[in-house]
PDB file of C-alpha atoms and ligand atoms in Angstrom:
ATOM      1  CA  MET A 832      25.666 116.625  99.321  1.00 97.00           C
ATOM      2  CA  LYS A 833      23.302 118.155 101.837  1.00 98.00           C
ATOM      3  CA  ILE A 834      23.626 116.253 105.100  1.00 98.00           C
ATOM      4  CA  LEU A 835      20.991 115.754 107.784  1.00 98.00           C
ATOM      5  CA  VAL A 836      22.188 114.361 111.119  1.00 98.00           C
ATOM      6  CA  LEU A 837      19.404 112.919 113.266  1.00 98.00           C
ATOM      7  CA  ALA A 838      20.987 112.786 116.705  1.00 98.00           C
ATOM      8  CA  ALA A 839      19.334 110.459 119.211  1.00 98.00           C
ATOM      9  CA  HIS A 840      20.760 110.454 122.729  1.00 98.00           C
ATOM     10  CA  PRO A 841      18.241 110.415 125.609  1.00 98.00           C
ATOM     11  CA  THR A 842      20.677 112.099 128.016  1.00 98.00           C
ATOM     12  CA  LEU A 843      22.846 114.221 125.770  1.00 97.00           C
ATOM     13  CA  GLU A 844      23.902 116.419 128.703  1.00 96.00           C
ATOM     14  CA  ALA A 845      25.563 113.352 130.266  1.00 97.00           C
ATOM     15  CA  SER A 846      27.058 112.116 127.005  1.00 97.00           C
ATOM     16  CA  VAL A 847      30.783 112.206 126.363  1.00 97.00           C
ATOM     17  CA  VAL A 848      31.163 110.636 122.931  1.00 97.00           C
ATOM     18  CA  CYS A 849      28.049 111.722 121.040  1.00 97.00           C
ATOM     19  CA  ARG A 850      28.433 115.236 122.393  1.00 97.00           C
ATOM     20  CA  LYS A 851      32.040 115.418 121.233  1.00 97.00           C
ATOM     21  CA  LEU A 852      31.153 114.130 117.748  1.00 98.00           C
ATOM     22  CA  LEU A 853      28.298 116.620 117.458  1.00 98.00           C
ATOM     23  CA  ALA A 854      30.401 119.559 118.667  1.00 97.00           C
ATOM     24  CA  GLY A 855      32.705 119.079 115.669  1.00 95.00           C
ATOM     25  CA  ILE A 856      29.968 119.322 113.050  1.00 98.00           C
ATOM     26  CA  ARG A 857      27.273 121.563 114.539  1.00 95.00           C
ATOM     27  CA  ARG A 858      28.466 124.788 112.976  1.00 95.00           C
ATOM     28  CA  GLU A 859      29.300 123.362 109.544  1.00 97.00           C
ATOM     29  CA  ALA A 860      27.384 124.813 106.595  1.00 97.00           C
ATOM     30  CA  GLY A 861      25.407 122.217 104.699  1.00 97.00           C
ATOM     31  CA  ILE A 862      25.165 119.907 107.719  1.00 98.00           C
ATOM     32  CA  SER A 863      21.898 120.168 109.695  1.00 98.00           C
ATOM     33  CA  VAL A 864      21.718 118.584 113.115  1.00 98.00           C
ATOM     34  CA  VAL A 865      18.390 117.683 114.700  1.00 98.00           C
ATOM     35  CA  ASP A 866      18.382 116.519 118.314  1.00 98.00           C
ATOM     36  CA  LEU A 867      15.382 114.164 118.297  1.00 98.00           C
ATOM     37  CA  TYR A 868      15.023 113.780 122.085  1.00 98.00           C
ATOM     38  CA  GLU A 869      15.150 117.546 122.550  1.00 98.00           C
ATOM     39  CA  ARG A 870      12.625 118.174 119.769  1.00 98.00           C
ATOM     40  CA  TYR A 871      10.237 115.368 120.722  1.00 98.00           C
ATOM     41  CA  PRO A 872      10.478 114.784 124.500  1.00 98.00           C
ATOM     42  CA  ASP A 873       7.024 113.104 124.378  1.00 98.00           C
ATOM     43  CA  PHE A 874       7.796 111.118 121.210  1.00 98.00           C
ATOM     44  CA  ASN A 875       5.148 113.215 119.490  1.00 98.00           C
ATOM     45  CA  ILE A 876       6.918 113.208 116.143  1.00 98.00           C
ATOM     46  CA  ASP A 877       5.875 115.725 113.495  1.00 98.00           C
ATOM     47  CA  VAL A 878       5.790 113.406 110.480  1.00 98.00           C
ATOM     48  CA  ALA A 879       5.248 116.121 107.869  1.00 98.00           C
ATOM     49  CA  ALA A 880       8.144 118.214 109.195  1.00 98.00           C
ATOM     50  CA  GLU A 881      10.449 115.197 109.308  1.00 98.00           C
ATOM     51  CA  GLN A 882       9.528 114.142 105.774  1.00 98.00           C
ATOM     52  CA  LYS A 883      10.175 117.675 104.511  1.00 98.00           C
ATOM     53  CA  ARG A 884      13.605 117.638 106.157  1.00 98.00           C
ATOM     54  CA  LEU A 885      14.404 114.294 104.536  1.00 98.00           C
ATOM     55  CA  GLU A 886      13.336 115.502 101.111  1.00 98.00           C
ATOM     56  CA  ALA A 887      15.852 118.361 101.371  1.00 98.00           C
ATOM     57  CA  ALA A 888      18.761 116.064 102.307  1.00 98.00           C
ATOM     58  CA  ASP A 889      21.005 113.837 100.194  1.00 98.00           C
ATOM     59  CA  LEU A 890      22.643 111.975 103.077  1.00 98.00           C
ATOM     60  CA  ILE A 891      20.832 111.102 106.304  1.00 98.00           C
ATOM     61  CA  ILE A 892      22.869 110.089 109.339  1.00 98.00           C
ATOM     62  CA  PHE A 893      21.468 108.354 112.404  1.00 98.00           C
ATOM     63  CA  GLN A 894      23.891 109.416 115.138  1.00 98.00           C
ATOM     64  CA  HIS A 895      23.449 107.620 118.451  1.00 98.00           C
ATOM     65  CA  PRO A 896      24.949 105.542 121.215  1.00 98.00           C
ATOM     66  CA  PHE A 897      24.596 101.779 120.669  1.00 98.00           C
ATOM     67  CA  TYR A 898      21.733 100.673 122.946  1.00 98.00           C
ATOM     68  CA  TRP A 899      20.960  96.979 123.171  1.00 98.00           C
ATOM     69  CA  TYR A 900      22.754  96.395 119.861  1.00 98.00           C
ATOM     70  CA  SER A 901      20.539  98.931 118.158  1.00 98.00           C
ATOM     71  CA  THR A 902      19.456 102.573 118.328  1.00 98.00           C
ATOM     72  CA  PRO A 903      17.813 104.380 121.245  1.00 98.00           C
ATOM     73  CA  ALA A 904      14.023 104.052 121.122  1.00 98.00           C
ATOM     74  CA  ILE A 905      13.169 107.381 119.507  1.00 98.00           C
ATOM     75  CA  LEU A 906      14.871 106.416 116.253  1.00 98.00           C
ATOM     76  CA  LYS A 907      12.683 103.326 116.026  1.00 98.00           C
ATOM     77  CA  GLU A 908       9.574 105.434 116.675  1.00 98.00           C
ATOM     78  CA  TRP A 909      10.793 107.992 114.124  1.00 98.00           C
ATOM     79  CA  THR A 910      11.283 105.210 111.546  1.00 98.00           C
ATOM     80  CA  ASP A 911       7.878 103.650 112.264  1.00 98.00           C
ATOM     81  CA  LEU A 912       6.072 106.958 111.774  1.00 98.00           C
ATOM     82  CA  VAL A 913       8.078 108.899 109.197  1.00 98.00           C
ATOM     83  CA  LEU A 914       8.882 106.233 106.597  1.00 98.00           C
ATOM     84  CA  GLU A 915       5.301 105.894 105.404  1.00 98.00           C
ATOM     85  CA  HIS A 916       4.068 103.475 102.788  1.00 98.00           C
ATOM     86  CA  GLY A 917       3.451 105.297  99.521  1.00 98.00           C
ATOM     87  CA  TRP A 918       5.989 107.954 100.508  1.00 98.00           C
ATOM     88  CA  ALA A 919       9.144 106.078 101.499  1.00 98.00           C
ATOM     89  CA  TYR A 920       8.413 102.638 100.074  1.00 98.00           C
ATOM     90  CA  GLY A 921       5.856 100.745  98.027  1.00 97.00           C
ATOM     91  CA  ARG A 922       4.945 101.260  94.381  1.00 96.00           C
ATOM     92  CA  THR A 923       4.557 105.042  94.662  1.00 96.00           C
ATOM     93  CA  GLY A 924       6.988 105.540  97.525  1.00 98.00           C
ATOM     94  CA  LYS A 925       9.951 107.259  95.919  1.00 98.00           C
ATOM     95  CA  ALA A 926      10.669 110.236  98.197  1.00 98.00           C
ATOM     96  CA  LEU A 927      13.972 108.808  99.399  1.00 98.00           C
ATOM     97  CA  GLU A 928      15.120 107.199  96.170  1.00 98.00           C
ATOM     98  CA  GLY A 929      18.813 107.787  95.449  1.00 98.00           C
ATOM     99  CA  LYS A 930      19.605 109.224  98.886  1.00 98.00           C
ATOM    100  CA  PHE A 931      22.188 107.791 101.274  1.00 98.00           C
ATOM    101  CA  LEU A 932      21.761 106.542 104.837  1.00 98.00           C
ATOM    102  CA  MET A 933      24.470 105.922 107.413  1.00 98.00           C
ATOM    103  CA  ASN A 934      24.800 105.221 111.153  1.00 98.00           C
ATOM    104  CA  ALA A 935      27.366 107.028 113.300  1.00 98.00           C
ATOM    105  CA  LEU A 936      27.513 105.451 116.708  1.00 98.00           C
ATOM    106  CA  SER A 937      29.474 104.908 119.875  1.00 98.00           C
ATOM    107  CA  THR A 938      29.695 101.651 121.771  1.00 98.00           C
ATOM    108  CA  GLY A 939      30.546 100.617 125.299  1.00 97.00           C
ATOM    109  CA  GLY A 940      32.012  97.348 124.002  1.00 97.00           C
ATOM    110  CA  SER A 941      35.467  97.037 122.478  1.00 96.00           C
ATOM    111  CA  ALA A 942      36.158  96.396 118.790  1.00 96.00           C
ATOM    112  CA  ASP A 943      37.333  92.875 119.756  1.00 96.00           C
ATOM    113  CA  ALA A 944      33.980  92.159 121.408  1.00 97.00           C
ATOM    114  CA  TYR A 945      32.228  92.677 118.066  1.00 97.00           C
ATOM    115  CA  GLY A 946      32.937  89.687 115.840  1.00 92.00           C
ATOM    116  CA  GLU A 947      32.388  85.973 115.531  1.00 91.00           C
ATOM    117  CA  THR A 948      34.848  85.178 118.329  1.00 94.00           C
ATOM    118  CA  GLY A 949      33.982  88.174 120.535  1.00 96.00           C
ATOM    119  CA  LYS A 950      31.515  88.160 123.385  1.00 97.00           C
ATOM    120  CA  ASN A 951      28.884  90.023 121.341  1.00 98.00           C
ATOM    121  CA  ARG A 952      29.228  87.346 118.598  1.00 98.00           C
ATOM    122  CA  PHE A 953      28.267  89.619 115.706  1.00 98.00           C
ATOM    123  CA  THR A 954      29.867  92.622 114.042  1.00 98.00           C
ATOM    124  CA  VAL A 955      28.323  96.096 114.319  1.00 98.00           C
ATOM    125  CA  PRO A 956      27.278  96.056 110.612  1.00 98.00           C
ATOM    126  CA  GLU A 957      25.572  92.703 111.253  1.00 98.00           C
ATOM    127  CA  PHE A 958      23.602  94.207 114.144  1.00 98.00           C
ATOM    128  CA  LEU A 959      22.610  97.099 111.867  1.00 98.00           C
ATOM    129  CA  ALA A 960      21.148  94.822 109.161  1.00 98.00           C
ATOM    130  CA  PRO A 961      17.528  95.944 109.777  1.00 98.00           C
ATOM    131  CA  ILE A 962      18.534  99.560 109.098  1.00 98.00           C
ATOM    132  CA  ALA A 963      20.553  98.602 106.011  1.00 98.00           C
ATOM    133  CA  GLN A 964      17.528  96.719 104.683  1.00 98.00           C
ATOM    134  CA  THR A 965      15.187  99.602 105.562  1.00 98.00           C
ATOM    135  CA  ALA A 966      17.408 101.816 103.394  1.00 98.00           C
ATOM    136  CA  SER A 967      17.234  99.286 100.582  1.00 98.00           C
ATOM    137  CA  LEU A 968      13.432  99.008 100.793  1.00 98.00           C
ATOM    138  CA  CYS A 969      13.285 102.806 100.550  1.00 98.00           C
ATOM    139  CA  LYS A 970      15.555 102.714  97.456  1.00 98.00           C
ATOM    140  CA  MET A 971      18.403 104.364  99.360  1.00 98.00           C
ATOM    141  CA  SER A 972      22.053 103.357  99.458  1.00 98.00           C
ATOM    142  CA  TYR A 973      23.261 102.307 102.887  1.00 98.00           C
ATOM    143  CA  LEU A 974      26.835 103.404 103.691  1.00 98.00           C
ATOM    144  CA  PRO A 975      29.112 101.630 106.185  1.00 98.00           C
ATOM    145  CA  PRO A 976      28.771 102.929 109.752  1.00 98.00           C
ATOM    146  CA  PHE A 977      31.198 105.253 111.512  1.00 98.00           C
ATOM    147  CA  VAL A 978      31.848 103.603 114.882  1.00 98.00           C
ATOM    148  CA  VAL A 979      33.633 104.894 117.972  1.00 98.00           C
ATOM    149  CA  PHE A 980      34.351 101.766 119.982  1.00 97.00           C
ATOM    150  CA  GLU A 981      34.665 102.081 123.756  1.00 96.00           C
ATOM    151  CA  GLY A 982      34.440 105.837 123.374  1.00 91.00           C
ATOM    152  CA  ARG A 983      34.250 106.616 127.073  1.00 94.00           C
ATOM    153  CA  ARG A 984      37.488 104.745 127.717  1.00 94.00           C
ATOM    154  CA  LEU A 985      39.422 106.762 125.151  1.00 94.00           C
ATOM    155  CA  GLU A 986      41.933 109.404 126.192  1.00 94.00           C
ATOM    156  CA  TRP A 987      40.655 112.891 125.431  1.00 94.00           C
ATOM    157  CA  ALA A 988      43.155 113.231 122.530  1.00 95.00           C
ATOM    158  CA  GLN A 989      41.937 109.960 120.978  1.00 94.00           C
ATOM    159  CA  LEU A 990      38.336 111.071 121.299  1.00 96.00           C
ATOM    160  CA  ALA A 991      39.243 114.396 119.693  1.00 95.00           C
ATOM    161  CA  GLU A 992      40.902 112.435 116.875  1.00 95.00           C
ATOM    162  CA  SER A 993      37.711 110.410 116.320  1.00 96.00           C
ATOM    163  CA  ALA A 994      35.645 113.603 116.306  1.00 97.00           C
ATOM    164  CA  GLY A 995      38.103 115.080 113.790  1.00 96.00           C
ATOM    165  CA  LEU A 996      37.743 112.042 111.520  1.00 96.00           C
ATOM    166  CA  TYR A 997      33.971 112.229 111.739  1.00 97.00           C
ATOM    167  CA  LYS A 998      34.082 115.886 110.731  1.00 97.00           C
ATOM    168  CA  ASP A 999      36.524 115.084 107.881  1.00 96.00           C
ATOM    169  CA  LEU A1000      34.198 112.330 106.697  1.00 97.00           C
ATOM    170  CA  LEU A1001      31.079 114.495 106.712  1.00 98.00           C
ATOM    171  CA  THR A1002      32.693 117.574 105.187  1.00 97.00           C
ATOM    172  CA  GLY A1003      34.376 115.356 102.565  1.00 97.00           C
ATOM    173  CA  LEU A1004      31.037 113.861 101.594  1.00 97.00           C
ATOM    174  CA  ARG A1005      29.392 117.296 101.654  1.00 98.00           C
ATOM    175  CA  ASP A1006      32.037 118.783  99.358  1.00 97.00           C
ATOM    176  CA  ASP A1007      32.144 115.766  97.002  1.00 96.00           C
ATOM    177  CA  ARG A1008      35.770 115.068  97.956  1.00 95.00           C
ATOM    178  CA  ILE A1009      34.706 111.598  99.113  1.00 96.00           C
ATOM    179  CA  ASP A1010      32.839 109.384  96.685  1.00 95.00           C
ATOM    180  CA  PRO A1011      30.149 107.524  98.670  1.00 96.00           C
ATOM    181  CA  ARG A1012      30.481 104.593  96.269  1.00 94.00           C
ATOM    182  CA  ALA A1013      34.171 104.283  97.237  1.00 95.00           C
ATOM    183  CA  LEU A1014      33.206 104.429 100.917  1.00 96.00           C
ATOM    184  CA  ALA A1015      30.753 101.571 100.392  1.00 93.00           C
ATOM    185  CA  ARG A1016      33.692  99.214  99.771  1.00 94.00           C
ATOM    186  CA  TYR A1017      34.729  99.389 103.446  1.00 96.00           C
ATOM    187  CA  ARG A1018      33.200  97.431 106.339  1.00 96.00           C
ATOM    188  CA  LEU A1019      33.302 100.515 108.584  1.00 97.00           C
ATOM    189  CA  ALA A1020      33.568 104.118 107.417  1.00 97.00           C
ATOM    190  CA  ASN A1021      36.467 104.442 109.889  1.00 95.00           C
ATOM    191  CA  ASN A1022      38.480 102.000 107.804  1.00 94.00           C
ATOM    192  CA  ALA A1023      38.485 104.434 104.896  1.00 95.00           C
ATOM    193  CA  ALA A1024      40.187 107.116 107.009  1.00 93.00           C
ATOM    194  CA  GLY A1025      43.662 107.802 105.670  1.00 91.00           C
ATOM    195  CA  LYS A1026      42.631 106.391 102.313  1.00 92.00           C
ATOM    196  CA  LEU A1027      39.605 108.489 101.410  1.00 94.00           C
ATOM    197  CA  TYR A1028      39.766 111.158 104.148  1.00 92.00           C
ATOM    198  CA  GLY A1029      41.511 112.306 107.317  1.00 89.00           C
ATOM    199  CA  VAL A1030      44.566 110.829 108.919  1.00 74.00           C
ATOM    200  CA  GLU A1031      45.396 107.136 109.198  1.00 57.00           C
ATOM    201  CA  ALA A1032      43.079 105.743 111.873  1.00 49.00           C
ATOM    202  CA  LYS A1033      44.845 104.017 114.717  1.00 54.00           C
ATOM    203  CA  PRO A1034      43.902 100.354 115.087  1.00 52.00           C
ATOM    204  CA  ALA A1035      41.060 100.085 117.606  1.00 48.00           C
TER     205      ALA A1035
HETATM  206  C1  FMN B1605      20.458 101.398 127.880  1.00 53.95           C
HETATM  207  C2  FMN B1605      21.866 101.161 127.402  1.00 53.95           C
HETATM  208  C3  FMN B1605      22.139 100.144 126.521  1.00 53.95           C
HETATM  209  C4  FMN B1605      23.436  99.937 126.038  1.00 53.95           C
HETATM  210  N1  FMN B1605      23.657  98.921 125.157  1.00 53.95           N
HETATM  211  C5  FMN B1605      24.892  98.745 124.642  1.00 53.95           C
HETATM  212  C6  FMN B1605      25.141  97.726 123.674  1.00 53.95           C
HETATM  213  O1  FMN B1605      24.242  96.979 123.265  1.00 53.95           O
HETATM  214  N2  FMN B1605      26.403  97.590 123.196  1.00 53.95           N
HETATM  215  C7  FMN B1605      27.434  98.398 123.610  1.00 53.95           C
HETATM  216  O2  FMN B1605      28.558  98.221 123.109  1.00 53.95           O
HETATM  217  N3  FMN B1605      27.225  99.396 124.503  1.00 53.95           N
HETATM  218  C8  FMN B1605      25.991  99.581 125.028  1.00 53.95           C
HETATM  219  N4  FMN B1605      25.769 100.600 125.934  1.00 53.95           N
HETATM  220  C9  FMN B1605      26.874 101.555 126.236  1.00 53.95           C
HETATM  221  C10 FMN B1605      26.722 102.832 125.400  1.00 53.95           C
HETATM  222  O3  FMN B1605      26.684 102.548 124.013  1.00 53.95           O
HETATM  223  C11 FMN B1605      27.875 103.807 125.669  1.00 53.95           C
HETATM  224  O4  FMN B1605      27.863 104.133 127.024  1.00 53.95           O
HETATM  225  C12 FMN B1605      27.735 105.076 124.835  1.00 53.95           C
HETATM  226  O5  FMN B1605      27.888 104.771 123.464  1.00 53.95           O
HETATM  227  C13 FMN B1605      28.765 106.107 125.199  1.00 53.95           C
HETATM  228  O6  FMN B1605      28.492 107.297 124.473  1.00 53.95           O
HETATM  229  P1  FMN B1605      28.009 108.654 125.196  1.00 53.95           P
HETATM  230  O7  FMN B1605      29.167 109.150 126.009  1.00 53.95           O
HETATM  231  O8  FMN B1605      27.654 109.575 124.082  1.00 53.95           O
HETATM  232  O9  FMN B1605      26.808 108.300 126.047  1.00 53.95           O
HETATM  233  C14 FMN B1605      24.495 100.786 126.456  1.00 53.95           C
HETATM  234  C15 FMN B1605      24.223 101.818 127.372  1.00 53.95           C
HETATM  235  C16 FMN B1605      22.931 102.011 127.851  1.00 53.95           C
HETATM  236  C17 FMN B1605      22.663 103.123 128.835  1.00 53.95           C
END
């Protein structure tokens, strides 16, 4: 699969987690990384260029920190402008049909905080429902998210392990070693580590 990573971090120079995840995949063949805030500092998104990039990809990844239980603003603007009626959805909108979409994100909150009994009350996949449904409307398959919980609290070695798993996941999907349909059976892509790719993930 050809992979397109749309990275959205408004202050990437101050990032710990997103930067570490990106560093592991930036030089990989077949994985293109676009830093949306760097490319569009004024939110002046080039719709035609973005659509062309999407057409060339099989798997699109929104990589971002979790902001207010969602993505940073530029990804919403990107979605509003790029996923046009008649191109992405609607009767003639078939440009994205058969492609895959996934979120890769870092949170400030702990894994325990995300669930019915946690302080955030909902799971991360529940918060991402609008994106999962956007994928469905655009005839794409939505894959479970890769989540680094409490990334800034991790020891450097644990963060490096997460970055390694992320790289294993993406290169495995790129090289057809990981079947995306098998991945779809897990709640989080992390949970498939050790079964479909990478080493056994430590419990969060
Ligand atoms: C504006 C803003 C909103 C945030 N909202 C959330 C949130 O809803 N849930 C959460 O777990 N963390 C939230 N955080 C924490 C960030 O997700 C966390 O600091 C980030 O993922 C760490 O990754 P980084 O080192 O790449 O910045 C928020 C942080 C900021 C600045």
